């Protein structure tokens, strides 16, 4: 089966060519993709958390940080830096910012030391619950959810 290819030349004449017969063509094999060498997996116990926070992490069965945690936690702990972290749902973003916050709270300073703003009441409750789990063994560190429609004195 030949197809005709009609092409106008620059002088207005038409030429007719027979298209080559379709043949089965096997694509050449592509080389295997290059695999990046795995980074050494960092563990929470090497990040410099206090023994109380490490106990809470053990209670929660946290051993190896997720990628967002592995990048954000050391950065936040290195100083008072601003950080925008983007990751999919369920990747541990709350622990990525919450653990360094709990680590940096000074229980001797009896005042608000951190404020986390949330777009919804449900997310506010979830983050507060997680922060309370992280600070479980720190008796003078508290987390409180304050949102519209409820008393902040409960």
JSON list of C-alpha atoms in Angstrom, two decimals:
[
{"chain": "A", "resi": 1, "resn": "UNK", "atom": "CA", "xyz": [0.00, 0.00, 0.00]},
{"chain": "A", "resi": 2, "resn": "UNK", "atom": "CA", "xyz": [1.44, 3.25, -1.13]},
{"chain": "A", "resi": 3, "resn": "UNK", "atom": "CA", "xyz": [0.22, 6.65, -0.22]},
{"chain": "A", "resi": 4, "resn": "UNK", "atom": "CA", "xyz": [0.61, 9.54, -2.53]},
{"chain": "A", "resi": 5, "resn": "UNK", "atom": "CA", "xyz": [2.30, 12.66, -1.29]},
{"chain": "A", "resi": 6, "resn": "UNK", "atom": "CA", "xyz": [1.41, 15.72, -3.29]},
{"chain": "A", "resi": 7, "resn": "UNK", "atom": "CA", "xyz": [3.66, 18.67, -2.88]},
{"chain": "A", "resi": 8, "resn": "UNK", "atom": "CA", "xyz": [3.63, 22.00, -4.65]},
{"chain": "A", "resi": 9, "resn": "UNK", "atom": "CA", "xyz": [6.96, 23.14, -5.92]},
{"chain": "A", "resi": 10, "resn": "UNK", "atom": "CA", "xyz": [7.98, 26.75, -5.74]},
{"chain": "A", "resi": 11, "resn": "UNK", "atom": "CA", "xyz": [7.20, 27.11, -9.46]},
{"chain": "A", "resi": 12, "resn": "UNK", "atom": "CA", "xyz": [3.57, 26.03, -9.03]},
{"chain": "A", "resi": 13, "resn": "UNK", "atom": "CA", "xyz": [4.03, 22.58, -10.52]},
{"chain": "A", "resi": 14, "resn": "UNK", "atom": "CA", "xyz": [2.72, 19.61, -8.64]},
{"chain": "A", "resi": 15, "resn": "UNK", "atom": "CA", "xyz": [4.89, 16.63, -8.05]},
{"chain": "A", "resi": 16, "resn": "UNK", "atom": "CA", "xyz": [3.63, 13.26, -7.01]},
{"chain": "A", "resi": 17, "resn": "UNK", "atom": "CA", "xyz": [5.78, 10.97, -4.95]},
{"chain": "A", "resi": 18, "resn": "UNK", "atom": "CA", "xyz": [5.05, 7.56, -3.63]},
{"chain": "A", "resi": 19, "resn": "UNK", "atom": "CA", "xyz": [5.47, 7.36, 0.11]},
{"chain": "A", "resi": 20, "resn": "UNK", "atom": "CA", "xyz": [7.68, 4.56, 1.27]},
{"chain": "A", "resi": 21, "resn": "UNK", "atom": "CA", "xyz": [5.94, 1.41, 2.35]},
{"chain": "A", "resi": 22, "resn": "UNK", "atom": "CA", "xyz": [5.30, 1.25, 6.06]},
{"chain": "A", "resi": 23, "resn": "UNK", "atom": "CA", "xyz": [7.56, -1.23, 7.69]},
{"chain": "A", "resi": 24, "resn": "UNK", "atom": "CA", "xyz": [7.52, -2.58, 11.14]},
{"chain": "A", "resi": 25, "resn": "UNK", "atom": "CA", "xyz": [10.17, -0.73, 12.98]},
{"chain": "A", "resi": 26, "resn": "UNK", "atom": "CA", "xyz": [11.54, -1.70, 16.34]},
{"chain": "A", "resi": 27, "resn": "UNK", "atom": "CA", "xyz": [12.77, 1.24, 18.33]},
{"chain": "A", "resi": 28, "resn": "UNK", "atom": "CA", "xyz": [16.38, 0.94, 19.33]},
{"chain": "A", "resi": 29, "resn": "UNK", "atom": "CA", "xyz": [16.94, 0.00, 22.92]},
{"chain": "A", "resi": 30, "resn": "UNK", "atom": "CA", "xyz": [17.47, 2.96, 25.14]},
{"chain": "A", "resi": 31, "resn": "UNK", "atom": "CA", "xyz": [20.21, 2.85, 27.71]},
{"chain": "A", "resi": 32, "resn": "UNK", "atom": "CA", "xyz": [19.01, 2.23, 31.24]},
{"chain": "A", "resi": 33, "resn": "UNK", "atom": "CA", "xyz": [18.28, 5.44, 33.13]},
{"chain": "A", "resi": 34, "resn": "UNK", "atom": "CA", "xyz": [21.03, 6.62, 35.40]},
{"chain": "A", "resi": 35, "resn": "UNK", "atom": "CA", "xyz": [20.24, 5.86, 38.98]},
{"chain": "A", "resi": 36, "resn": "UNK", "atom": "CA", "xyz": [21.31, 8.43, 41.51]},
{"chain": "A", "resi": 37, "resn": "UNK", "atom": "CA", "xyz": [23.24, 6.93, 44.37]},
{"chain": "A", "resi": 38, "resn": "UNK", "atom": "CA", "xyz": [21.11, 6.75, 47.48]},
{"chain": "A", "resi": 39, "resn": "UNK", "atom": "CA", "xyz": [21.81, 9.31, 50.12]},
{"chain": "A", "resi": 40, "resn": "UNK", "atom": "CA", "xyz": [22.71, 8.00, 53.49]},
{"chain": "A", "resi": 41, "resn": "UNK", "atom": "CA", "xyz": [19.45, 7.82, 55.37]},
{"chain": "A", "resi": 42, "resn": "UNK", "atom": "CA", "xyz": [19.41, 10.28, 58.21]},
{"chain": "A", "resi": 43, "resn": "UNK", "atom": "CA", "xyz": [17.68, 9.26, 61.41]},
{"chain": "A", "resi": 44, "resn": "UNK", "atom": "CA", "xyz": [15.85, 11.41, 63.93]},
{"chain": "A", "resi": 45, "resn": "UNK", "atom": "CA", "xyz": [18.32, 10.43, 66.66]},
{"chain": "A", "resi": 46, "resn": "UNK", "atom": "CA", "xyz": [21.13, 12.17, 64.72]},
{"chain": "A", "resi": 47, "resn": "UNK", "atom": "CA", "xyz": [19.27, 15.48, 64.37]},
{"chain": "A", "resi": 48, "resn": "UNK", "atom": "CA", "xyz": [20.02, 16.81, 67.84]},
{"chain": "A", "resi": 49, "resn": "UNK", "atom": "CA", "xyz": [16.61, 16.56, 69.48]},
{"chain": "A", "resi": 50, "resn": "UNK", "atom": "CA", "xyz": [16.31, 16.51, 73.26]},
{"chain": "A", "resi": 51, "resn": "UNK", "atom": "CA", "xyz": [15.82, 13.13, 74.99]},
{"chain": "A", "resi": 52, "resn": "UNK", "atom": "CA", "xyz": [12.20, 14.09, 75.78]},
{"chain": "A", "resi": 53, "resn": "UNK", "atom": "CA", "xyz": [11.41, 14.71, 72.12]},
{"chain": "A", "resi": 54, "resn": "UNK", "atom": "CA", "xyz": [13.24, 11.53, 71.14]},
{"chain": "A", "resi": 55, "resn": "UNK", "atom": "CA", "xyz": [11.06, 9.61, 73.61]},
{"chain": "A", "resi": 56, "resn": "UNK", "atom": "CA", "xyz": [7.95, 11.11, 72.01]},
{"chain": "A", "resi": 57, "resn": "UNK", "atom": "CA", "xyz": [9.25, 10.17, 68.55]},
{"chain": "A", "resi": 58, "resn": "UNK", "atom": "CA", "xyz": [9.87, 6.62, 69.75]},
{"chain": "A", "resi": 59, "resn": "UNK", "atom": "CA", "xyz": [6.33, 6.52, 71.17]},
{"chain": "A", "resi": 60, "resn": "UNK", "atom": "CA", "xyz": [5.07, 7.57, 67.72]},
{"chain": "A", "resi": 61, "resn": "UNK", "atom": "CA", "xyz": [7.37, 5.00, 66.00]},
{"chain": "A", "resi": 62, "resn": "UNK", "atom": "CA", "xyz": [9.18, 7.74, 64.05]},
{"chain": "A", "resi": 63, "resn": "UNK", "atom": "CA", "xyz": [12.63, 6.52, 63.02]},
{"chain": "A", "resi": 64, "resn": "UNK", "atom": "CA", "xyz": [13.58, 7.86, 59.61]},
{"chain": "A", "resi": 65, "resn": "UNK", "atom": "CA", "xyz": [12.47, 11.33, 58.48]},
{"chain": "A", "resi": 66, "resn": "UNK", "atom": "CA", "xyz": [10.59, 11.83, 55.24]},
{"chain": "A", "resi": 67, "resn": "UNK", "atom": "CA", "xyz": [12.32, 13.92, 52.54]},
{"chain": "A", "resi": 68, "resn": "UNK", "atom": "CA", "xyz": [10.57, 17.15, 53.60]},
{"chain": "A", "resi": 69, "resn": "UNK", "atom": "CA", "xyz": [11.55, 16.49, 57.23]},
{"chain": "A", "resi": 70, "resn": "UNK", "atom": "CA", "xyz": [15.15, 15.61, 56.37]},
{"chain": "A", "resi": 71, "resn": "UNK", "atom": "CA", "xyz": [15.56, 18.92, 54.55]},
{"chain": "A", "resi": 72, "resn": "UNK", "atom": "CA", "xyz": [13.47, 21.26, 56.71]},
{"chain": "A", "resi": 73, "resn": "UNK", "atom": "CA", "xyz": [14.39, 20.19, 60.27]},
{"chain": "A", "resi": 74, "resn": "UNK", "atom": "CA", "xyz": [18.16, 20.87, 60.08]},
{"chain": "A", "resi": 75, "resn": "UNK", "atom": "CA", "xyz": [17.50, 24.15, 58.26]},
{"chain": "A", "resi": 76, "resn": "UNK", "atom": "CA", "xyz": [15.06, 25.38, 60.91]},
{"chain": "A", "resi": 77, "resn": "UNK", "atom": "CA", "xyz": [17.24, 24.20, 63.79]},
{"chain": "A", "resi": 78, "resn": "UNK", "atom": "CA", "xyz": [20.24, 26.05, 62.34]},
{"chain": "A", "resi": 79, "resn": "UNK", "atom": "CA", "xyz": [18.72, 29.43, 63.20]},
{"chain": "A", "resi": 80, "resn": "UNK", "atom": "CA", "xyz": [15.68, 31.62, 62.94]},
{"chain": "A", "resi": 81, "resn": "UNK", "atom": "CA", "xyz": [15.14, 31.22, 59.22]},
{"chain": "A", "resi": 82, "resn": "UNK", "atom": "CA", "xyz": [12.03, 31.66, 57.13]},
{"chain": "A", "resi": 83, "resn": "UNK", "atom": "CA", "xyz": [11.05, 28.58, 55.19]},
{"chain": "A", "resi": 84, "resn": "UNK", "atom": "CA", "xyz": [8.41, 27.67, 52.64]},
{"chain": "A", "resi": 85, "resn": "UNK", "atom": "CA", "xyz": [8.03, 23.91, 52.36]},
{"chain": "A", "resi": 86, "resn": "UNK", "atom": "CA", "xyz": [5.86, 22.31, 49.72]},
{"chain": "A", "resi": 87, "resn": "UNK", "atom": "CA", "xyz": [5.01, 18.61, 49.78]},
{"chain": "A", "resi": 88, "resn": "UNK", "atom": "CA", "xyz": [2.02, 16.39, 49.16]},
{"chain": "A", "resi": 89, "resn": "UNK", "atom": "CA", "xyz": [-0.54, 15.48, 51.80]},
{"chain": "A", "resi": 90, "resn": "UNK", "atom": "CA", "xyz": [0.69, 12.86, 54.24]},
{"chain": "A", "resi": 91, "resn": "UNK", "atom": "CA", "xyz": [4.42, 13.53, 53.85]},
{"chain": "A", "resi": 92, "resn": "UNK", "atom": "CA", "xyz": [5.04, 14.82, 57.38]},
{"chain": "A", "resi": 93, "resn": "UNK", "atom": "CA", "xyz": [5.01, 18.58, 56.94]},
{"chain": "A", "resi": 94, "resn": "UNK", "atom": "CA", "xyz": [3.61, 19.11, 60.46]},
{"chain": "A", "resi": 95, "resn": "UNK", "atom": "CA", "xyz": [6.56, 17.25, 61.98]},
{"chain": "A", "resi": 96, "resn": "UNK", "atom": "CA", "xyz": [8.93, 19.10, 59.63]},
{"chain": "A", "resi": 97, "resn": "UNK", "atom": "CA", "xyz": [8.08, 22.44, 61.24]},
{"chain": "A", "resi": 98, "resn": "UNK", "atom": "CA", "xyz": [6.56, 21.26, 64.55]},
{"chain": "A", "resi": 99, "resn": "UNK", "atom": "CA", "xyz": [9.51, 19.28, 65.89]},
{"chain": "A", "resi": 100, "resn": "UNK", "atom": "CA", "xyz": [11.99, 22.18, 65.55]},
{"chain": "A", "resi": 101, "resn": "UNK", "atom": "CA", "xyz": [9.45, 24.52, 67.17]},
{"chain": "A", "resi": 102, "resn": "UNK", "atom": "CA", "xyz": [9.05, 22.21, 70.16]},
{"chain": "A", "resi": 103, "resn": "UNK", "atom": "CA", "xyz": [12.85, 21.78, 70.35]},
{"chain": "A", "resi": 104, "resn": "UNK", "atom": "CA", "xyz": [13.41, 25.55, 70.43]},
{"chain": "A", "resi": 105, "resn": "UNK", "atom": "CA", "xyz": [10.76, 26.39, 73.06]},
{"chain": "A", "resi": 106, "resn": "UNK", "atom": "CA", "xyz": [12.33, 27.52, 76.34]},
{"chain": "A", "resi": 107, "resn": "UNK", "atom": "CA", "xyz": [10.06, 26.32, 79.18]},
{"chain": "A", "resi": 108, "resn": "UNK", "atom": "CA", "xyz": [11.58, 28.92, 81.54]},
{"chain": "A", "resi": 109, "resn": "UNK", "atom": "CA", "xyz": [10.14, 31.74, 79.42]},
{"chain": "A", "resi": 110, "resn": "UNK", "atom": "CA", "xyz": [6.49, 31.68, 80.45]},
{"chain": "A", "resi": 111, "resn": "UNK", "atom": "CA", "xyz": [5.01, 33.35, 77.37]},
{"chain": "A", "resi": 112, "resn": "UNK", "atom": "CA", "xyz": [3.91, 32.55, 73.83]},
{"chain": "A", "resi": 113, "resn": "UNK", "atom": "CA", "xyz": [6.97, 31.51, 71.85]},
{"chain": "A", "resi": 114, "resn": "UNK", "atom": "CA", "xyz": [5.43, 30.21, 68.64]},
{"chain": "A", "resi": 115, "resn": "UNK", "atom": "CA", "xyz": [2.32, 30.92, 66.63]},
{"chain": "A", "resi": 116, "resn": "UNK", "atom": "CA", "xyz": [1.09, 28.68, 63.83]},
{"chain": "A", "resi": 117, "resn": "UNK", "atom": "CA", "xyz": [-1.64, 30.06, 61.57]},
{"chain": "A", "resi": 118, "resn": "UNK", "atom": "CA", "xyz": [-3.97, 27.56, 59.90]},
{"chain": "A", "resi": 119, "resn": "UNK", "atom": "CA", "xyz": [-6.58, 28.15, 57.19]},
{"chain": "A", "resi": 120, "resn": "UNK", "atom": "CA", "xyz": [-9.21, 25.82, 58.71]},
{"chain": "A", "resi": 121, "resn": "UNK", "atom": "CA", "xyz": [-10.40, 24.74, 62.13]},
{"chain": "A", "resi": 122, "resn": "UNK", "atom": "CA", "xyz": [-9.83, 21.08, 61.27]},
{"chain": "A", "resi": 123, "resn": "UNK", "atom": "CA", "xyz": [-6.20, 21.67, 60.30]},
{"chain": "A", "resi": 124, "resn": "UNK", "atom": "CA", "xyz": [-5.73, 23.76, 63.45]},
{"chain": "A", "resi": 125, "resn": "UNK", "atom": "CA", "xyz": [-6.99, 20.88, 65.60]},
{"chain": "A", "resi": 126, "resn": "UNK", "atom": "CA", "xyz": [-4.81, 18.36, 63.74]},
{"chain": "A", "resi": 127, "resn": "UNK", "atom": "CA", "xyz": [-1.62, 20.43, 64.09]},
{"chain": "A", "resi": 128, "resn": "UNK", "atom": "CA", "xyz": [-2.33, 21.12, 67.78]},
{"chain": "A", "resi": 129, "resn": "UNK", "atom": "CA", "xyz": [-2.82, 17.40, 68.42]},
{"chain": "A", "resi": 130, "resn": "UNK", "atom": "CA", "xyz": [0.48, 16.60, 66.66]},
{"chain": "A", "resi": 131, "resn": "UNK", "atom": "CA", "xyz": [2.40, 19.31, 68.55]},
{"chain": "A", "resi": 132, "resn": "UNK", "atom": "CA", "xyz": [1.00, 17.95, 71.83]},
{"chain": "A", "resi": 133, "resn": "UNK", "atom": "CA", "xyz": [2.26, 14.47, 70.87]},
{"chain": "A", "resi": 134, "resn": "UNK", "atom": "CA", "xyz": [5.73, 15.88, 70.10]},
{"chain": "A", "resi": 135, "resn": "UNK", "atom": "CA", "xyz": [5.82, 17.74, 73.45]},
{"chain": "A", "resi": 136, "resn": "UNK", "atom": "CA", "xyz": [4.30, 14.87, 75.43]},
{"chain": "A", "resi": 137, "resn": "UNK", "atom": "CA", "xyz": [7.34, 14.43, 77.70]},
{"chain": "A", "resi": 138, "resn": "UNK", "atom": "CA", "xyz": [7.96, 18.16, 78.14]},
{"chain": "A", "resi": 139, "resn": "UNK", "atom": "CA", "xyz": [5.68, 19.04, 81.09]},
{"chain": "A", "resi": 140, "resn": "UNK", "atom": "CA", "xyz": [6.00, 22.84, 80.82]},
{"chain": "A", "resi": 141, "resn": "UNK", "atom": "CA", "xyz": [5.45, 23.04, 77.05]},
{"chain": "A", "resi": 142, "resn": "UNK", "atom": "CA", "xyz": [1.85, 23.53, 76.00]},
{"chain": "A", "resi": 143, "resn": "UNK", "atom": "CA", "xyz": [0.01, 23.76, 72.69]},
{"chain": "A", "resi": 144, "resn": "UNK", "atom": "CA", "xyz": [-3.42, 25.40, 72.43]},
{"chain": "A", "resi": 145, "resn": "UNK", "atom": "CA", "xyz": [-5.75, 25.67, 69.45]},
{"chain": "A", "resi": 146, "resn": "UNK", "atom": "CA", "xyz": [-7.51, 29.04, 69.22]},
{"chain": "A", "resi": 147, "resn": "UNK", "atom": "CA", "xyz": [-10.07, 29.47, 66.48]},
{"chain": "A", "resi": 148, "resn": "UNK", "atom": "CA", "xyz": [-13.29, 31.34, 65.89]},
{"chain": "A", "resi": 149, "resn": "UNK", "atom": "CA", "xyz": [-16.39, 30.20, 67.70]},
{"chain": "A", "resi": 150, "resn": "UNK", "atom": "CA", "xyz": [-14.74, 28.71, 70.79]},
{"chain": "A", "resi": 151, "resn": "UNK", "atom": "CA", "xyz": [-13.41, 30.02, 74.08]},
{"chain": "A", "resi": 152, "resn": "UNK", "atom": "CA", "xyz": [-9.66, 30.41, 74.41]},
{"chain": "A", "resi": 153, "resn": "UNK", "atom": "CA", "xyz": [-10.01, 29.90, 78.20]},
{"chain": "A", "resi": 154, "resn": "UNK", "atom": "CA", "xyz": [-11.07, 26.23, 78.04]}
]
